Amino acid sequence: LKITLILESGARIGPGKAALLESVRATGSIAAAGRAMGMDYKRAWLLSDSLNQGFGHPVVETATGCKGGGGASLTTLGQQLIERYDALETSLNASAGKELQALRELAN
């Protein structure tokens, strides 16, 4: 299962945003994270900003560019968001085996 969560607050996270957060964590940059995922900087920035706005607190923090360039990192909230999202996805996949198999059979 790949899940998309829409919380009561309106905050949303799904596989694409989770992958973007993982990529920001790995690269230290929204631009580099976007490139790694085949998207332009504007799209990556808009997705990260939507997470920041949706969760009411920064999920991704940016540093203004200077001589050495800017950067981005996950806040503690961003780290927790990825951990909880991954744990939920793992748990749902583990517990939904019988139902998933039945759906696969219906698709054949």
mmCIF file with all atom_site columns, C-alpha atoms in Angstrom:
data_model
loop_
_atom_site.group_PDB
_atom_site.id
_atom_site.type_symbol
_atom_site.label_atom_id
_atom_site.label_alt_id
_atom_site.label_comp_id
_atom_site.label_asym_id
_atom_site.label_entity_id
_atom_site.label_seq_id
_atom_site.pdbx_PDB_ins_code
_atom_site.Cartn_x
_atom_site.Cartn_y
_atom_site.Cartn_z
_atom_site.occupancy
_atom_site.B_iso_or_equiv
_atom_site.pdbx_formal_charge
_atom_site.auth_seq_id
_atom_site.auth_comp_id
_atom_site.auth_asym_id
_atom_site.auth_atom_id
_atom_site.pdbx_PDB_model_num
ATOM 1   C CA . LEU A 1 1   ? 0.000  0.000   0.000   1.00 0.00 ? 1   LEU A CA 1
ATOM 2   C CA . LYS A 1 2   ? 1.052  3.548   -0.721  1.00 0.00 ? 2   LYS A CA 1
ATOM 3   C CA . ILE A 1 3   ? -0.926 5.855   1.501   1.00 0.00 ? 3   ILE A CA 1
ATOM 4   C CA . THR A 1 4   ? -1.899 9.483   1.321   1.00 0.00 ? 4   THR A CA 1
ATOM 5   C CA . LEU A 1 5   ? -2.973 11.020  4.595   1.00 0.00 ? 5   LEU A CA 1
ATOM 6   C CA . ILE A 1 6   ? -5.303 13.981  4.788   1.00 0.00 ? 6   ILE A CA 1
ATOM 7   C CA . LEU A 1 7   ? -5.461 15.072  8.401   1.00 0.00 ? 7   LEU A CA 1
ATOM 8   C CA . GLU A 1 8   ? -8.326 16.980  9.991   1.00 0.00 ? 8   GLU A CA 1
ATOM 9   C CA . SER A 1 9   ? -6.192 20.137  9.879   1.00 0.00 ? 9   SER A CA 1
ATOM 10  C CA . GLY A 1 10  ? -6.002 19.806  6.095   1.00 0.00 ? 10  GLY A CA 1
ATOM 11  C CA . ALA A 1 11  ? -2.333 18.782  6.204   1.00 0.00 ? 11  ALA A CA 1
ATOM 12  C CA . ARG A 1 12  ? -1.492 16.192  3.550   1.00 0.00 ? 12  ARG A CA 1
ATOM 13  C CA . ILE A 1 13  ? 1.352  13.766  3.100   1.00 0.00 ? 13  ILE A CA 1
ATOM 14  C CA . GLY A 1 14  ? 1.693  10.921  0.658   1.00 0.00 ? 14  GLY A CA 1
ATOM 15  C CA . PRO A 1 15  ? 4.428  8.939   -1.058  1.00 0.00 ? 15  PRO A CA 1
ATOM 16  C CA . GLY A 1 16  ? 5.690  11.882  -3.130  1.00 0.00 ? 16  GLY A CA 1
ATOM 17  C CA . LYS A 1 17  ? 6.031  14.328  -0.253  1.00 0.00 ? 17  LYS A CA 1
ATOM 18  C CA . ALA A 1 18  ? 7.539  11.638  1.975   1.00 0.00 ? 18  ALA A CA 1
ATOM 19  C CA . ALA A 1 19  ? 10.110 10.860  -0.735  1.00 0.00 ? 19  ALA A CA 1
ATOM 20  C CA . LEU A 1 20  ? 10.864 14.571  -1.098  1.00 0.00 ? 20  LEU A CA 1
ATOM 21  C CA . LEU A 1 21  ? 11.501 14.859  2.648   1.00 0.00 ? 21  LEU A CA 1
ATOM 22  C CA . GLU A 1 22  ? 13.803 11.833  2.512   1.00 0.00 ? 22  GLU A CA 1
ATOM 23  C CA . SER A 1 23  ? 15.642 13.410  -0.415  1.00 0.00 ? 23  SER A CA 1
ATOM 24  C CA . VAL A 1 24  ? 16.003 16.769  1.369   1.00 0.00 ? 24  VAL A CA 1
ATOM 25  C CA . ARG A 1 25  ? 17.429 14.907  4.353   1.00 0.00 ? 25  ARG A CA 1
ATOM 26  C CA . ALA A 1 26  ? 19.894 13.069  2.101   1.00 0.00 ? 26  ALA A CA 1
ATOM 27  C CA . THR A 1 27  ? 20.967 16.023  -0.048  1.00 0.00 ? 27  THR A CA 1
ATOM 28  C CA . GLY A 1 28  ? 20.659 19.006  2.290   1.00 0.00 ? 28  GLY A CA 1
ATOM 29  C CA . SER A 1 29  ? 18.960 20.976  -0.476  1.00 0.00 ? 29  SER A CA 1
ATOM 30  C CA . ILE A 1 30  ? 15.457 21.420  -1.862  1.00 0.00 ? 30  ILE A CA 1
ATOM 31  C CA . ALA A 1 31  ? 16.869 21.966  -5.357  1.00 0.00 ? 31  ALA A CA 1
ATOM 32  C CA . ALA A 1 32  ? 19.047 18.847  -5.212  1.00 0.00 ? 32  ALA A CA 1
ATOM 33  C CA . ALA A 1 33  ? 16.184 16.835  -3.724  1.00 0.00 ? 33  ALA A CA 1
ATOM 34  C CA . GLY A 1 34  ? 13.936 17.914  -6.590  1.00 0.00 ? 34  GLY A CA 1
ATOM 35  C CA . ARG A 1 35  ? 16.563 17.109  -9.223  1.00 0.00 ? 35  ARG A CA 1
ATOM 36  C CA . ALA A 1 36  ? 17.075 13.655  -7.688  1.00 0.00 ? 36  ALA A CA 1
ATOM 37  C CA . MET A 1 37  ? 13.343 13.075  -8.081  1.00 0.00 ? 37  MET A CA 1
ATOM 38  C CA . GLY A 1 38  ? 13.115 14.503  -11.602 1.00 0.00 ? 38  GLY A CA 1
ATOM 39  C CA . MET A 1 39  ? 11.254 17.676  -10.649 1.00 0.00 ? 39  MET A CA 1
ATOM 40  C CA . ASP A 1 40  ? 12.174 21.304  -10.915 1.00 0.00 ? 40  ASP A CA 1
ATOM 41  C CA . TYR A 1 41  ? 13.076 23.500  -7.969  1.00 0.00 ? 41  TYR A CA 1
ATOM 42  C CA . LYS A 1 42  ? 9.772  25.383  -7.992  1.00 0.00 ? 42  LYS A CA 1
ATOM 43  C CA . ARG A 1 43  ? 7.722  22.191  -7.692  1.00 0.00 ? 43  ARG A CA 1
ATOM 44  C CA . ALA A 1 44  ? 9.965  20.845  -4.920  1.00 0.00 ? 44  ALA A CA 1
ATOM 45  C CA . TRP A 1 45  ? 9.798  24.156  -3.078  1.00 0.00 ? 45  TRP A CA 1
ATOM 46  C CA . LEU A 1 46  ? 5.992  24.340  -3.382  1.00 0.00 ? 46  LEU A CA 1
ATOM 47  C CA . LEU A 1 47  ? 5.633  20.804  -2.017  1.00 0.00 ? 47  LEU A CA 1
ATOM 48  C CA . SER A 1 48  ? 7.931  21.492  0.926   1.00 0.00 ? 48  SER A CA 1
ATOM 49  C CA . ASP A 1 49  ? 6.154  24.794  1.598   1.00 0.00 ? 49  ASP A CA 1
ATOM 50  C CA . SER A 1 50  ? 2.775  23.036  1.558   1.00 0.00 ? 50  SER A CA 1
ATOM 51  C CA . LEU A 1 51  ? 4.078  20.710  4.277   1.00 0.00 ? 51  LEU A CA 1
ATOM 52  C CA . ASN A 1 52  ? 5.321  23.654  6.322   1.00 0.00 ? 52  ASN A CA 1
ATOM 53  C CA . GLN A 1 53  ? 1.961  25.405  5.979   1.00 0.00 ? 53  GLN A CA 1
ATOM 54  C CA . GLY A 1 54  ? -0.150 22.281  6.459   1.00 0.00 ? 54  GLY A CA 1
ATOM 55  C CA . PHE A 1 55  ? 1.532  21.203  9.661   1.00 0.00 ? 55  PHE A CA 1
ATOM 56  C CA . GLY A 1 56  ? 1.543  24.711  11.100  1.00 0.00 ? 56  GLY A CA 1
ATOM 57  C CA . HIS A 1 57  ? 5.240  24.556  11.916  1.00 0.00 ? 57  HIS A CA 1
ATOM 58  C CA . PRO A 1 58  ? 8.316  24.174  9.728   1.00 0.00 ? 58  PRO A CA 1
ATOM 59  C CA . VAL A 1 59  ? 8.947  20.670  8.447   1.00 0.00 ? 59  VAL A CA 1
ATOM 60  C CA . VAL A 1 60  ? 11.762 21.830  6.160   1.00 0.00 ? 60  VAL A CA 1
ATOM 61  C CA . GLU A 1 61  ? 14.043 24.668  7.209   1.00 0.00 ? 61  GLU A CA 1
ATOM 62  C CA . THR A 1 62  ? 16.011 26.634  4.670   1.00 0.00 ? 62  THR A CA 1
ATOM 63  C CA . ALA A 1 63  ? 19.200 28.638  5.012   1.00 0.00 ? 63  ALA A CA 1
ATOM 64  C CA . THR A 1 64  ? 19.653 31.684  2.820   1.00 0.00 ? 64  THR A CA 1
ATOM 65  C CA . GLY A 1 65  ? 22.248 31.329  0.101   1.00 0.00 ? 65  GLY A CA 1
ATOM 66  C CA . CYS A 1 66  ? 25.532 33.087  0.554   1.00 0.00 ? 66  CYS A CA 1
ATOM 67  C CA . LYS A 1 67  ? 29.086 32.576  -0.681  1.00 0.00 ? 67  LYS A CA 1
ATOM 68  C CA . GLY A 1 68  ? 28.893 28.858  0.130   1.00 0.00 ? 68  GLY A CA 1
ATOM 69  C CA . GLY A 1 69  ? 25.285 28.549  -1.024  1.00 0.00 ? 69  GLY A CA 1
ATOM 70  C CA . GLY A 1 70  ? 22.092 27.931  0.900   1.00 0.00 ? 70  GLY A CA 1
ATOM 71  C CA . GLY A 1 71  ? 20.672 24.674  2.028   1.00 0.00 ? 71  GLY A CA 1
ATOM 72  C CA . ALA A 1 72  ? 17.759 22.909  3.613   1.00 0.00 ? 72  ALA A CA 1
ATOM 73  C CA . SER A 1 73  ? 17.259 20.437  6.408   1.00 0.00 ? 73  SER A CA 1
ATOM 74  C CA . LEU A 1 74  ? 14.431 18.694  8.142   1.00 0.00 ? 74  LEU A CA 1
ATOM 75  C CA . THR A 1 75  ? 13.307 20.057  11.457  1.00 0.00 ? 75  THR A CA 1
ATOM 76  C CA . THR A 1 76  ? 12.583 17.744  14.362  1.00 0.00 ? 76  THR A CA 1
ATOM 77  C CA . LEU A 1 77  ? 8.962  17.790  13.192  1.00 0.00 ? 77  LEU A CA 1
ATOM 78  C CA . GLY A 1 78  ? 10.088 16.802  9.690   1.00 0.00 ? 78  GLY A CA 1
ATOM 79  C CA . GLN A 1 79  ? 12.139 13.899  11.072  1.00 0.00 ? 79  GLN A CA 1
ATOM 80  C CA . GLN A 1 80  ? 9.185  12.744  13.182  1.00 0.00 ? 80  GLN A CA 1
ATOM 81  C CA . LEU A 1 81  ? 6.823  13.092  10.233  1.00 0.00 ? 81  LEU A CA 1
ATOM 82  C CA . ILE A 1 82  ? 8.918  10.769  8.081   1.00 0.00 ? 82  ILE A CA 1
ATOM 83  C CA . GLU A 1 83  ? 9.353  8.264   10.913  1.00 0.00 ? 83  GLU A CA 1
ATOM 84  C CA . ARG A 1 84  ? 5.622  8.164   11.709  1.00 0.00 ? 84  ARG A CA 1
ATOM 85  C CA . TYR A 1 85  ? 4.586  8.043   8.044   1.00 0.00 ? 85  TYR A CA 1
ATOM 86  C CA . ASP A 1 86  ? 6.996  5.168   7.320   1.00 0.00 ? 86  ASP A CA 1
ATOM 87  C CA . ALA A 1 87  ? 5.884  3.297   10.456  1.00 0.00 ? 87  ALA A CA 1
ATOM 88  C CA . LEU A 1 88  ? 2.220  3.685   9.527   1.00 0.00 ? 88  LEU A CA 1
ATOM 89  C CA . GLU A 1 89  ? 2.842  2.510   5.972   1.00 0.00 ? 89  GLU A CA 1
ATOM 90  C CA . THR A 1 90  ? 4.808  -0.512  7.232   1.00 0.00 ? 90  THR A CA 1
ATOM 91  C CA . SER A 1 91  ? 2.114  -1.368  9.774   1.00 0.00 ? 91  SER A CA 1
ATOM 92  C CA . LEU A 1 92  ? -0.710 -1.100  7.252   1.00 0.00 ? 92  LEU A CA 1
ATOM 93  C CA . ASN A 1 93  ? 1.125  -3.252  4.733   1.00 0.00 ? 93  ASN A CA 1
ATOM 94  C CA . ALA A 1 94  ? 1.845  -5.890  7.374   1.00 0.00 ? 94  ALA A CA 1
ATOM 95  C CA . SER A 1 95  ? -1.745 -6.070  8.595   1.00 0.00 ? 95  SER A CA 1
ATOM 96  C CA . ALA A 1 96  ? -3.509 -5.859  5.236   1.00 0.00 ? 96  ALA A CA 1
ATOM 97  C CA . GLY A 1 97  ? -1.982 -8.929  3.592   1.00 0.00 ? 97  GLY A CA 1
ATOM 98  C CA . LYS A 1 98  ? -5.170 -10.959 3.206   1.00 0.00 ? 98  LYS A CA 1
ATOM 99  C CA . GLU A 1 99  ? -7.196 -8.040  1.875   1.00 0.00 ? 99  GLU A CA 1
ATOM 100 C CA . LEU A 1 100 ? -4.425 -6.992  -0.514  1.00 0.00 ? 100 LEU A CA 1
ATOM 101 C CA . GLN A 1 101 ? -4.186 -10.513 -1.897  1.00 0.00 ? 101 GLN A CA 1
ATOM 102 C CA . ALA A 1 102 ? -7.959 -10.584 -2.423  1.00 0.00 ? 102 ALA A CA 1
ATOM 103 C CA . LEU A 1 103 ? -7.785 -7.272  -4.308  1.00 0.00 ? 103 LEU A CA 1
ATOM 104 C CA . ARG A 1 104 ? -4.922 -8.548  -6.439  1.00 0.00 ? 104 ARG A CA 1
ATOM 105 C CA . GLU A 1 105 ? -6.998 -11.590 -7.370  1.00 0.00 ? 105 GLU A CA 1
ATOM 106 C CA . LEU A 1 106 ? -9.933 -9.363  -8.308  1.00 0.00 ? 106 LEU A CA 1
ATOM 107 C CA . ALA A 1 107 ? -7.648 -7.408  -10.631 1.00 0.00 ? 107 ALA A CA 1
ATOM 108 C CA . ASN A 1 108 ? -6.641 -10.530 -12.574 1.00 0.00 ? 108 ASN A CA 1
#
